[in-house]
Coordinates of C-alpha atoms and ligand atoms in Angstrom, one line a residue:
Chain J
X1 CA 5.2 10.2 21.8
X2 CA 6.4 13.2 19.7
X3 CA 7.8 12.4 16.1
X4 CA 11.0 13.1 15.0
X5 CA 11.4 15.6 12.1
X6 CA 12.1 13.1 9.3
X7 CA 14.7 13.6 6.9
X8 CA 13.7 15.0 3.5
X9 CA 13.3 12.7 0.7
X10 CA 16.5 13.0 -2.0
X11 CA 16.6 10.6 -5.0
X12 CA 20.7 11.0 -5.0
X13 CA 20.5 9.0 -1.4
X14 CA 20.4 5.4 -0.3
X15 CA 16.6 4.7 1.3
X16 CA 15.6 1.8 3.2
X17 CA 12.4 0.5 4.5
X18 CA 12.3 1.5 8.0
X19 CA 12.6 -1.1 10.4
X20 CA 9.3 -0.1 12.2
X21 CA 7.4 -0.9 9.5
X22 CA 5.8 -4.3 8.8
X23 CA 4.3 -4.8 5.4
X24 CA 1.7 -7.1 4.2
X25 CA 0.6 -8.5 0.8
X26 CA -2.8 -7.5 -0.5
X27 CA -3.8 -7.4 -3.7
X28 CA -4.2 -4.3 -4.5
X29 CA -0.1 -3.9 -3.1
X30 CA 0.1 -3.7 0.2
X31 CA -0.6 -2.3 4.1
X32 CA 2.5 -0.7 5.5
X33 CA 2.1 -0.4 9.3
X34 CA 4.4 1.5 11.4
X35 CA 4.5 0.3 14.8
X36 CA 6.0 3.8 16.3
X37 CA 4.1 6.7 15.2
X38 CA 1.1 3.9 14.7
X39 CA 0.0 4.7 11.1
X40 CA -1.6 2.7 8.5
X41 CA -0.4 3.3 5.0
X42 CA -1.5 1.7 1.6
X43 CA 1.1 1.2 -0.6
X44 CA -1.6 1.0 -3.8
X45 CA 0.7 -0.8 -6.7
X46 CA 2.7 -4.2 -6.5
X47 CA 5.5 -2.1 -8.3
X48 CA 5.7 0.1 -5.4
X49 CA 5.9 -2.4 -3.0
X50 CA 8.9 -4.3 -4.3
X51 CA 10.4 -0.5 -5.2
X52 CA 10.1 0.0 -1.3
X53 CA 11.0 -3.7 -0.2
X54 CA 14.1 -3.3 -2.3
X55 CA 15.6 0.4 -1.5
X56 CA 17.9 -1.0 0.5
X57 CA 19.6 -3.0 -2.1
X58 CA 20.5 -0.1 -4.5
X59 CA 23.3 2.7 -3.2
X60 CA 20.4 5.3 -4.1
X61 CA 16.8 5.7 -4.4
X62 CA 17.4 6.1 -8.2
X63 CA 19.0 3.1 -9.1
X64 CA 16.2 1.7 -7.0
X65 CA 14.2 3.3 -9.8
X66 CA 15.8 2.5 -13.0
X67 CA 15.8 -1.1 -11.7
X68 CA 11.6 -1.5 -10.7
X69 CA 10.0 1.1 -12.6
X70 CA 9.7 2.0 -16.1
X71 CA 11.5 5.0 -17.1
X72 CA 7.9 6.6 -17.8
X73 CA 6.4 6.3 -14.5
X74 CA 9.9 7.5 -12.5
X75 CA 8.3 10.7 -11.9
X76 CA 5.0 9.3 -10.0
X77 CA 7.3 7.1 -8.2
X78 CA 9.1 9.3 -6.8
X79 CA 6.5 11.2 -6.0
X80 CA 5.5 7.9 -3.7
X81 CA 8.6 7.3 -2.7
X82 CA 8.8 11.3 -0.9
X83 CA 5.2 10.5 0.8
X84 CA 6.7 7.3 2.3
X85 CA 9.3 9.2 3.4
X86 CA 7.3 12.1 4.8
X87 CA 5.3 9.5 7.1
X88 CA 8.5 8.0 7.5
X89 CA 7.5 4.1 6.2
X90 CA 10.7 4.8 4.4
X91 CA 14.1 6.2 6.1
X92 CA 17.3 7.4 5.0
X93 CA 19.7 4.0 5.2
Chain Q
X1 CA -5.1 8.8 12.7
X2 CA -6.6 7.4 9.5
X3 CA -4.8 5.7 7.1
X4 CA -3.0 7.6 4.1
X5 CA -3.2 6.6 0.6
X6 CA -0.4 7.0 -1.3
X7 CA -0.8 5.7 -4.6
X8 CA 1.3 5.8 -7.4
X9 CA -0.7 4.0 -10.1
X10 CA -3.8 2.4 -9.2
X11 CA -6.4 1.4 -11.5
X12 CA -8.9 0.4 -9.0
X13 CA -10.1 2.9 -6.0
X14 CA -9.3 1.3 -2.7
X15 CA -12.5 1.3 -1.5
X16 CA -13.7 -0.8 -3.8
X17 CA -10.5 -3.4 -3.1
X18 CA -11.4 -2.9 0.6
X19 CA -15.0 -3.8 0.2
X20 CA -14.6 -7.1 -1.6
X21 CA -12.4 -7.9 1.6
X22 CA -8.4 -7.9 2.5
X23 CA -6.7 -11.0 3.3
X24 CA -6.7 -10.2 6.8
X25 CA -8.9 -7.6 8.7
X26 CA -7.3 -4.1 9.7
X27 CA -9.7 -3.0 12.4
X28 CA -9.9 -6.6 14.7
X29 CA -11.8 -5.7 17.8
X30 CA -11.3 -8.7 20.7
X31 CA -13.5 -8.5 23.6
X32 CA -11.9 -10.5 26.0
X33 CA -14.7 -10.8 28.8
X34 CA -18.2 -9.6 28.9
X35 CA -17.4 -9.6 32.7
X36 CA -17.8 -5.8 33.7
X37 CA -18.2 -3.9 36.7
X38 CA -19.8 -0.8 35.1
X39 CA -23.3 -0.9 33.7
X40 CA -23.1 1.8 30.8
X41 CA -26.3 1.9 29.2
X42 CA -25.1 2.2 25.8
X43 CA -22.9 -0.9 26.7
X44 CA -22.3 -2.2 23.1
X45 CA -22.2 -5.9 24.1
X46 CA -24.5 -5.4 26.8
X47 CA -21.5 -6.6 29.4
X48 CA -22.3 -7.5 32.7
X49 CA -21.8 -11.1 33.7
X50 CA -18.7 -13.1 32.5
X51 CA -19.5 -16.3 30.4
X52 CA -18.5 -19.4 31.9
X53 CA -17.7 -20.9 28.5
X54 CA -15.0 -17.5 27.6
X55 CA -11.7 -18.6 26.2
X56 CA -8.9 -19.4 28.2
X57 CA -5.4 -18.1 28.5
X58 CA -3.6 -21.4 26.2
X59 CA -6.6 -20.4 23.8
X60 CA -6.2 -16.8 23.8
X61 CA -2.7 -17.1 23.0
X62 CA -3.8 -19.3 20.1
X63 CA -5.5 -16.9 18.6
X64 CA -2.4 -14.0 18.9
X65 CA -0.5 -17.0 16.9
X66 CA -2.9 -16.7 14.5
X67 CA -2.6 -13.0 13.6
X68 CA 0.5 -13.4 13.9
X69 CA 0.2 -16.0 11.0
X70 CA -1.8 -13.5 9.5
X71 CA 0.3 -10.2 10.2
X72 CA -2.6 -8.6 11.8
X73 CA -0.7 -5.6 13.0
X74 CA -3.0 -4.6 16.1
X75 CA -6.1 -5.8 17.7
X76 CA -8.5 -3.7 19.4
X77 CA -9.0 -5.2 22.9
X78 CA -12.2 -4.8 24.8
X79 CA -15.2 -6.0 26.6
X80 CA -16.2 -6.0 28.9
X81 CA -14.0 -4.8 30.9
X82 CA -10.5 -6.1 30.1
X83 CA -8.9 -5.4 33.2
X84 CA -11.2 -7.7 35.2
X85 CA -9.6 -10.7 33.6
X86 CA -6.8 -11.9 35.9
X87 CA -4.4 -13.3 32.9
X88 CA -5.0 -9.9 30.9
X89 CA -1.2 -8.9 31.6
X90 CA 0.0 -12.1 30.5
X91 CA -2.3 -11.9 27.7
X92 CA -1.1 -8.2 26.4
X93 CA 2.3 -9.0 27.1
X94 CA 2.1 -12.4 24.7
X95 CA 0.6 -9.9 22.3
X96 CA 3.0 -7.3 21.9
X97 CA 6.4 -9.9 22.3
X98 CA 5.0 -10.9 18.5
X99 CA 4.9 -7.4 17.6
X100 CA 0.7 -7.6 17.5
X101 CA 0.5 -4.1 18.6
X102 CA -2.5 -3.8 21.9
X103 CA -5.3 -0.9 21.9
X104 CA -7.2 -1.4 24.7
X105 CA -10.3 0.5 25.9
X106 CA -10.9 0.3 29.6
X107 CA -13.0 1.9 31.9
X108 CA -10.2 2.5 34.2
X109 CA -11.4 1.4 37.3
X110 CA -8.8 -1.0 37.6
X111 CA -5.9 1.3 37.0
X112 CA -4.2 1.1 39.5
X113 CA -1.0 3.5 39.9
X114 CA 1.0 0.1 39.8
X115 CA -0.8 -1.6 36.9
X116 CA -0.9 2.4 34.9
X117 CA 3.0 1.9 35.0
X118 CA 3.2 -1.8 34.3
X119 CA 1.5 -0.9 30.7
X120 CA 4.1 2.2 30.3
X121 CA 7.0 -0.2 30.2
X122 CA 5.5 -2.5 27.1
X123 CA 5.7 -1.4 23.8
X124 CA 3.7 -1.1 21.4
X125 CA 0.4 -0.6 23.3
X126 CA -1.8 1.8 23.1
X127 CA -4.7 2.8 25.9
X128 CA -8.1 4.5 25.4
X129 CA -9.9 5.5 29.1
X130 CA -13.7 5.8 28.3
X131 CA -15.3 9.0 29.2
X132 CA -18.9 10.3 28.1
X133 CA -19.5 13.6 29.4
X134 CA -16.7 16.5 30.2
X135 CA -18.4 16.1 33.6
X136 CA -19.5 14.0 36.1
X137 CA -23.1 15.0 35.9
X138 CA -23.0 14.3 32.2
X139 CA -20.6 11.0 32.1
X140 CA -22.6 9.3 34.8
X141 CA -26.1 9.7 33.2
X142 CA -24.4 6.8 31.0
X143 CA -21.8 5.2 32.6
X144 CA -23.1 4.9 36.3
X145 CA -22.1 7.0 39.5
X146 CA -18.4 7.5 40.4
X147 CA -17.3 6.5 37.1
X148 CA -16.3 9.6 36.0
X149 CA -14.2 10.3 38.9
X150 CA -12.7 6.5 38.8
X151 CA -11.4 7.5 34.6
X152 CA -10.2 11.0 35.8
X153 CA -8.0 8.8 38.2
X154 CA -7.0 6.5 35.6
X155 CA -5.7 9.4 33.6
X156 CA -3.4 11.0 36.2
X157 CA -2.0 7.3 36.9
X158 CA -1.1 6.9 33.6
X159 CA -0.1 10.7 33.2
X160 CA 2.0 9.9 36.7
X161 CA 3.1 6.4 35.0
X162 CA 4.9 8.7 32.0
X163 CA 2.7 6.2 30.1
X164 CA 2.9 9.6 27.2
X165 CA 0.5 9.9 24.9
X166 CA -2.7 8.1 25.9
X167 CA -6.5 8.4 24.4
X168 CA -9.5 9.6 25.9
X169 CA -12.4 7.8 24.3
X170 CA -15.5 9.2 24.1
X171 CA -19.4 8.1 22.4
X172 CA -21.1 11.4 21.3
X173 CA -24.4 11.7 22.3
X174 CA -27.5 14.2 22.8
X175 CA -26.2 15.1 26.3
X176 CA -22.2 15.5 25.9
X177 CA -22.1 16.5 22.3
X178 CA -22.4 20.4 23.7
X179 CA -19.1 19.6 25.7
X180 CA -16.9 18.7 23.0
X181 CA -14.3 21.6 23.4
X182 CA -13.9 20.8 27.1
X183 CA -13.4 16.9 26.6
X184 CA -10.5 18.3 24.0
X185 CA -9.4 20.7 26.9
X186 CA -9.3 17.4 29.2
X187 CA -7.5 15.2 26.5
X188 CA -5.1 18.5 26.0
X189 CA -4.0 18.8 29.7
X190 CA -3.3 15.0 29.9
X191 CA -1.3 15.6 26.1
X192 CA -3.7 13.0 25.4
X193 CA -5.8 12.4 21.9
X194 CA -9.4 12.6 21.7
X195 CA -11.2 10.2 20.0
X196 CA -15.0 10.3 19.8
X197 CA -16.8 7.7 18.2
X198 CA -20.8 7.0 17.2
X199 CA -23.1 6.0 19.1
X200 CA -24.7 3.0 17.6
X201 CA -28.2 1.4 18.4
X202 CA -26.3 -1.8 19.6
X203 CA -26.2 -4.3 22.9
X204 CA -27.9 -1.9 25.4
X205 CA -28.2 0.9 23.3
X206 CA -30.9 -1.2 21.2
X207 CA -32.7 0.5 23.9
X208 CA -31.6 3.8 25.0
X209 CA -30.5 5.2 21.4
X210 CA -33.6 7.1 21.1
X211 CA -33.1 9.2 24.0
X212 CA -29.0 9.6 23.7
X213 CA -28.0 9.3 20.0
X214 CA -27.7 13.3 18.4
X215 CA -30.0 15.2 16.9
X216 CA -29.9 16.3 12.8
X217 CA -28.5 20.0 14.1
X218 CA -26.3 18.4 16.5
X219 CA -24.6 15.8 14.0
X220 CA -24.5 18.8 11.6
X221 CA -22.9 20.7 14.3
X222 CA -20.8 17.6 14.6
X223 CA -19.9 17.6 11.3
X224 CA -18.0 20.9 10.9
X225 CA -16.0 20.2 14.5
X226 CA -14.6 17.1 13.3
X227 CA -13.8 19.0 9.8
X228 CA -12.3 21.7 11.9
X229 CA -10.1 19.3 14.1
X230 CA -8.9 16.3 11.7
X231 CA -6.4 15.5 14.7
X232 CA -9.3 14.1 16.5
X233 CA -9.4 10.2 15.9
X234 CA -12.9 8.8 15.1
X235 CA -11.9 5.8 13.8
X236 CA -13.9 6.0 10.8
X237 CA -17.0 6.0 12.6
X238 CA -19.2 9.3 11.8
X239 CA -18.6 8.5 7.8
X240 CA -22.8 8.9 7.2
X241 CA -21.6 12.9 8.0
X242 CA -19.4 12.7 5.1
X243 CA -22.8 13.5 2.9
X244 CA -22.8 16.7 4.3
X245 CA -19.8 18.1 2.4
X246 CA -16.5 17.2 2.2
X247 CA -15.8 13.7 3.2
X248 CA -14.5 13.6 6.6
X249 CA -10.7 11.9 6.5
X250 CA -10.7 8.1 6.7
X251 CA -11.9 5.2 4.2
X252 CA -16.1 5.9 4.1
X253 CA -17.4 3.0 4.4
X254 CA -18.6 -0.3 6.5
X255 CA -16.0 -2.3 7.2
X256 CA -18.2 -5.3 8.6
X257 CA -16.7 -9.1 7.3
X258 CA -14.9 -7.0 4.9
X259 CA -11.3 -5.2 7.0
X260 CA -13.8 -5.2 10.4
X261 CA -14.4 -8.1 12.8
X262 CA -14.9 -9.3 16.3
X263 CA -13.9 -11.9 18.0
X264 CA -16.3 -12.4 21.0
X265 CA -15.5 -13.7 24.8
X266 CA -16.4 -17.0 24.0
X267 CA -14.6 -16.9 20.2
X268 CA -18.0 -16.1 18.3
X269 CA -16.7 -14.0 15.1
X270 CA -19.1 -11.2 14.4
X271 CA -18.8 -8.7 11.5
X272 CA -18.2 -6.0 13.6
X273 CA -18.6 -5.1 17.3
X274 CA -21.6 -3.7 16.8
X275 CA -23.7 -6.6 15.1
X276 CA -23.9 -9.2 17.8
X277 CA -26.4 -10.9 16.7
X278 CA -26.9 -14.7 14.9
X279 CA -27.4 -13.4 11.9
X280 CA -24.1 -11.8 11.7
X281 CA -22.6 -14.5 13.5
X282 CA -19.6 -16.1 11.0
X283 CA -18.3 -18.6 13.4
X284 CA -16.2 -19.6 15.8
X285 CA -12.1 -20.1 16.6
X286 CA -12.3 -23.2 18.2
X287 CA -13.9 -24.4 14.4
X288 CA -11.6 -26.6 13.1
X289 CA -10.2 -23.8 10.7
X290 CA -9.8 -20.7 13.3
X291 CA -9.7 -17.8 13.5
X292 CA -8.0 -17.7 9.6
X293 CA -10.2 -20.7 8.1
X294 CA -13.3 -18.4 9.8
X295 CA -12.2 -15.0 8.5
X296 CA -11.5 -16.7 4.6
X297 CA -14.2 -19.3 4.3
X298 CA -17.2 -17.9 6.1
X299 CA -20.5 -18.0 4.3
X300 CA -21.5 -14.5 5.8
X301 CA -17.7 -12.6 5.1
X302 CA -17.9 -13.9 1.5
X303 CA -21.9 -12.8 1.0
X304 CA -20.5 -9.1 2.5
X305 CA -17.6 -9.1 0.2
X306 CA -19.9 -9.2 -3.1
X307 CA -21.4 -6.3 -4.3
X308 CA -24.4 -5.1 -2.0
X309 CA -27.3 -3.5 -3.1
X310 CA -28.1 0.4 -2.3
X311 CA -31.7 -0.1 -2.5
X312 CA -33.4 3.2 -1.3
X313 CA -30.2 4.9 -1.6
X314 CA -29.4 4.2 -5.0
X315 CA -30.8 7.7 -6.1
X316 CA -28.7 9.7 -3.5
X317 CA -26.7 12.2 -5.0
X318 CA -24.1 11.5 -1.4
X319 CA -24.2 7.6 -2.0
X320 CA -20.6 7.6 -3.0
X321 CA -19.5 9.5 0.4
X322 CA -21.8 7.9 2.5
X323 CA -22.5 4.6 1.4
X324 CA -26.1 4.2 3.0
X325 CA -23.9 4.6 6.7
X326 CA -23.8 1.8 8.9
X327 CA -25.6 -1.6 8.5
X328 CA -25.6 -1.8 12.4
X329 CA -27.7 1.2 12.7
X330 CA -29.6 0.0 10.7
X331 CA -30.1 -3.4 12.2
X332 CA -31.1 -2.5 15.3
X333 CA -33.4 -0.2 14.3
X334 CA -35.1 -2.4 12.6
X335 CA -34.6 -0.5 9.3
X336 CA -33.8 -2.5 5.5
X337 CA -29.9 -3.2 5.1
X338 CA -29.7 -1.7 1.9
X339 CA -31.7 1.3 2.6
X340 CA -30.8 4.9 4.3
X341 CA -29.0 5.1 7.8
X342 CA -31.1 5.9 10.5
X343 CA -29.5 8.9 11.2
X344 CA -29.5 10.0 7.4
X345 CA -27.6 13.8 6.9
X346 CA -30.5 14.0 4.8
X347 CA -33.8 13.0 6.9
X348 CA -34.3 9.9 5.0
X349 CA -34.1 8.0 8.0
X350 CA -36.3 9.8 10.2
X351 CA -39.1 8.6 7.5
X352 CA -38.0 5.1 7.0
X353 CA -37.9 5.1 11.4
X354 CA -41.4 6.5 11.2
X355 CA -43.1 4.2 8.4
X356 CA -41.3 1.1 9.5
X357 CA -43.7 -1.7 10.7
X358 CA -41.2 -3.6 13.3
X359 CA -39.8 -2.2 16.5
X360 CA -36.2 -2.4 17.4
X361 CA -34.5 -5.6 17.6
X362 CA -33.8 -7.3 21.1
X363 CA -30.1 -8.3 21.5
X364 CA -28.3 -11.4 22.9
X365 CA -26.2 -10.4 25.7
X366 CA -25.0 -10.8 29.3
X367 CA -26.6 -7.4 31.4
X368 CA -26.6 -8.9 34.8
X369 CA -30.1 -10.1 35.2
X370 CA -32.2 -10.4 39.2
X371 CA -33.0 -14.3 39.9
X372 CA -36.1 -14.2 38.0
X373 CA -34.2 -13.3 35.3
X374 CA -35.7 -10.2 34.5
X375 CA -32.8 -7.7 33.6
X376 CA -31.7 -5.3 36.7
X377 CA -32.5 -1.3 35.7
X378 CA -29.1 0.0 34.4
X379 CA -26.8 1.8 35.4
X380 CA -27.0 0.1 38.4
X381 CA -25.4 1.4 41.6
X382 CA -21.4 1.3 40.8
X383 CA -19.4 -0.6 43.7
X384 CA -15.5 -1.0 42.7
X385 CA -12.5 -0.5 44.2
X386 CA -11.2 3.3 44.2
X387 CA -8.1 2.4 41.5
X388 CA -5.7 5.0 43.9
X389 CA -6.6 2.7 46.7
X390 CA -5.6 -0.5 45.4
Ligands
SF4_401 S1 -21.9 -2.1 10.8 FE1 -21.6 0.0 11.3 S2 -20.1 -0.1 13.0 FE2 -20.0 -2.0 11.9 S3 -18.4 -1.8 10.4 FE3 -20.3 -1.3 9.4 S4 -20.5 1.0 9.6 FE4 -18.9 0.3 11.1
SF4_402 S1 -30.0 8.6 1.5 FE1 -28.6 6.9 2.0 S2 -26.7 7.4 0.9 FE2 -27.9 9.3 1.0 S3 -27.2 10.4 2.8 FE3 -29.0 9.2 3.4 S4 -28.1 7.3 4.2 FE4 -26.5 8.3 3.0

């Protein structure tokens, strides 16, 4: 199975958990697992999983922001939120 | 491919989360028979004769409710040989309907051209073909006579299937270590992955480790390949080599009761696949509680998930990447728990091998044995079907 080039993370656009991901509760945040390309991710702050659980609620990954995170923390966020997309637990919605 | 971290605030390291244990285990190993018609002698669960008392199908398919339940996201399904199992189609299809993604390891005798493209039309399944030598000469020393060519078959069914992207499994030892490049060149003309994974002192292996496991220039040698290649899968296995530099990629450190488990033919739960043994034993799923009730309550899984003590370690400037290795290495051996790995970067094991008082442990298992019950020399002469003939 060869990967599709995934679409560049943009905090202007609307992100949604992508549907071949499952995630489960842990306490440290949670496992992300993506049934197609088969890869474990750990999503290491309960912040960031309801940021990611609730992308697809918000017409951009920003408002997404302002509405989870503290202003402070945007940056590192973001940050996350471009990894997710890169090993696509995240997709453009 | 191991796991990625991505972390935006985290005040605790992961590992540390991971070792006082997750909710549910990431790395589930199921061996569904210990029925097998190879006689590897580095069989982990020293396979060989199927237990009359092995689950059935209905309880099988209790258990994928279960993770389910539990959102285990994969198991790893073994033996045994899996394939010998006539409800192991119904079984792996149950599986993946409920989205509990299959990795199965086979030996691929039973790979049949017809069953190779059965398992390309389900989804989310994955398939490793065991191979232990880029040769026959070499693969045969351990896994018996013809069952190199039988695994080279399997392959081109599955390649022929358009099963895609497939795994070829291999143990590293003394003898195919040297061949490493070619079993990549095998992987690469199947656009398969290689995974290699250690070689532990376990099941039959308890007795032919000394003469197969690597020596301290070969697992150096080791070291820097899987460096070199981090798209080879180990699954996390050769973490002891992390104390020789850079930690190789994945989580460092033993899983066992804590994200590792196994859930035996016959539903014995085992901290790992490589510890079966009573006194890793943490229960059963036909206990009233499980396979969930065993994983939360048991005495064992809760005693691995406190803090564990480094012992002879403690002072090791590579503790944090190695962790004292692997507490079935150790076992076996007949080395302390919280001591140095047997197979310590740093020749600490070599001493504790040489100074220890017991020899290595004796496992339970199910080698097929003559009538007197004496077991039959291993590998015994292979008889199975050709899989292009079936
Ligand atoms: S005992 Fe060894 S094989 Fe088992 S989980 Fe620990 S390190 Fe891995
Ligand atoms: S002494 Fe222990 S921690 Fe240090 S490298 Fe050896 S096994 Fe690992």
């Amino acid at each position: 199975m060869r990967r599709l080039l995934s679409e560049p993370f943009a905090v202007d656009r609307p992100w949604r958990l992508n549907p071949l991901v499952a995630l489960r509760d842990e306490s440290f945040g949670a496992l992300a697992y993506h049934y197609g390309n088969r890869r474990l991710v750990f999503l290491k702050s309960r912040t960031l999983v309801t940021l990611v659980s609730s992308l697809h609620e918000y017409p951009s990954a920003a408002e997404a922001l302002d509405a989870h995170v503290p202003e402070a923390q945007h940056t590192s966020y973001a940050r996350a939120l471009e990894r997710l997309a890169a090993s696509e637990v995240i997709d453009a919605a | 491919m191991p796991p990625e971290h991505v972390r935006a605030v985290s005040p605790v390291p992961l590992k540390d989360r991971f070792s006082q244990g997750l909710d549910a285990p990431i790395c589930l190993t199921w061996e569904l028979t210990y029925a097998c018609n190879l006689a590897c002698v580095h069989c982990l669960s020293s396979s060989g004769r199927r237990d009359p008392d092995e689950l059935s199908l209905d309880e099988a398919r209790g258990i994928v409710d279960h993770m389910v339940d539990m959102k285990v996201f994969y198991v790893n399904i073994g033996g045994g040989e899996p394939m010998v199992r006539s409800d192991f189609f119904d079984l792996v299809s149950y599986a993946v309907e409920r989205r509990v993604g299959v990795k199965f390891s086979t030996n691929g005798t039973r790979m049949t051209p017809a069953r190779a493209r059965r398992l390309a039309a389900l989804d989310y399944l994955d398939v490793q073909i065991s191979i232990d030598g880029a040769t026959a000469a070499t693969n045969d020393l351990v896994r018996g006579e013809g069952s190199y060519e039988a695994a080279r078959r399997a392959m081109d069914n599955l390649a022929s299937a358009g099963f895609g992207q497939f795994k070829v499994s291999v143990v590293v030892t003394r003898q195919n270590v040297e061949e490493l490049d070619a079993l990549a060149a095998i992987a690469d003309e199947y656009g398969a992955q290689l995974r290699l994974t250690r070689l532990r002192p376990s099941g039959r292996a308890v007795d032919s480790w000394e003469a197969l496991h690597p020596t301290a220039v070969q697992q150096r040698m080791l070291y820097h390949w899987l460096a070199e290649r981090p798209g080879v899968l180990t699954g996390d296995s050769f973490f002891h080599l992390s104390a020789l530099g850079e930690p190789l990629e994945g989580l460092n450190l033993c899983g066992a009761g804590r994200v590792v488990c196994l859930i035996d033919p016959v539903g014995d739960v085992y901290a790992c696949p490589f510890v079966i043994d009573r006194q890793f034993l943490a229960g059963n799923v036909r206990d009233p509680g499980g396979f969930p009730g065993v994983w939360r309550e048991s005495s064992l899984f809760r005693s691995l998930r406190q803090p564990q003590s480094a012992g002879a370690c403690a002072s090791c400037g590579s503790f944090d990447a190695c962790g004292g290795g692997c507490m079935a290495a150790k076992f076996f051996t007949g080395l302390p728990l919280d001591g140095p790995d047997p197979e310590c970067v740093h020749g600490h094991g070599e001493a504790a091998l040489a100074a220890r008082g017991t020899s290595p442990r004796a496992s339970i298992g199910h080698s097929k044995v003559a009538r007197d019950g004496t077991p039959l020399p291993v590998p015994t002469p292979v008889r199975f079907r050709s899989p292009a003939r079936t």
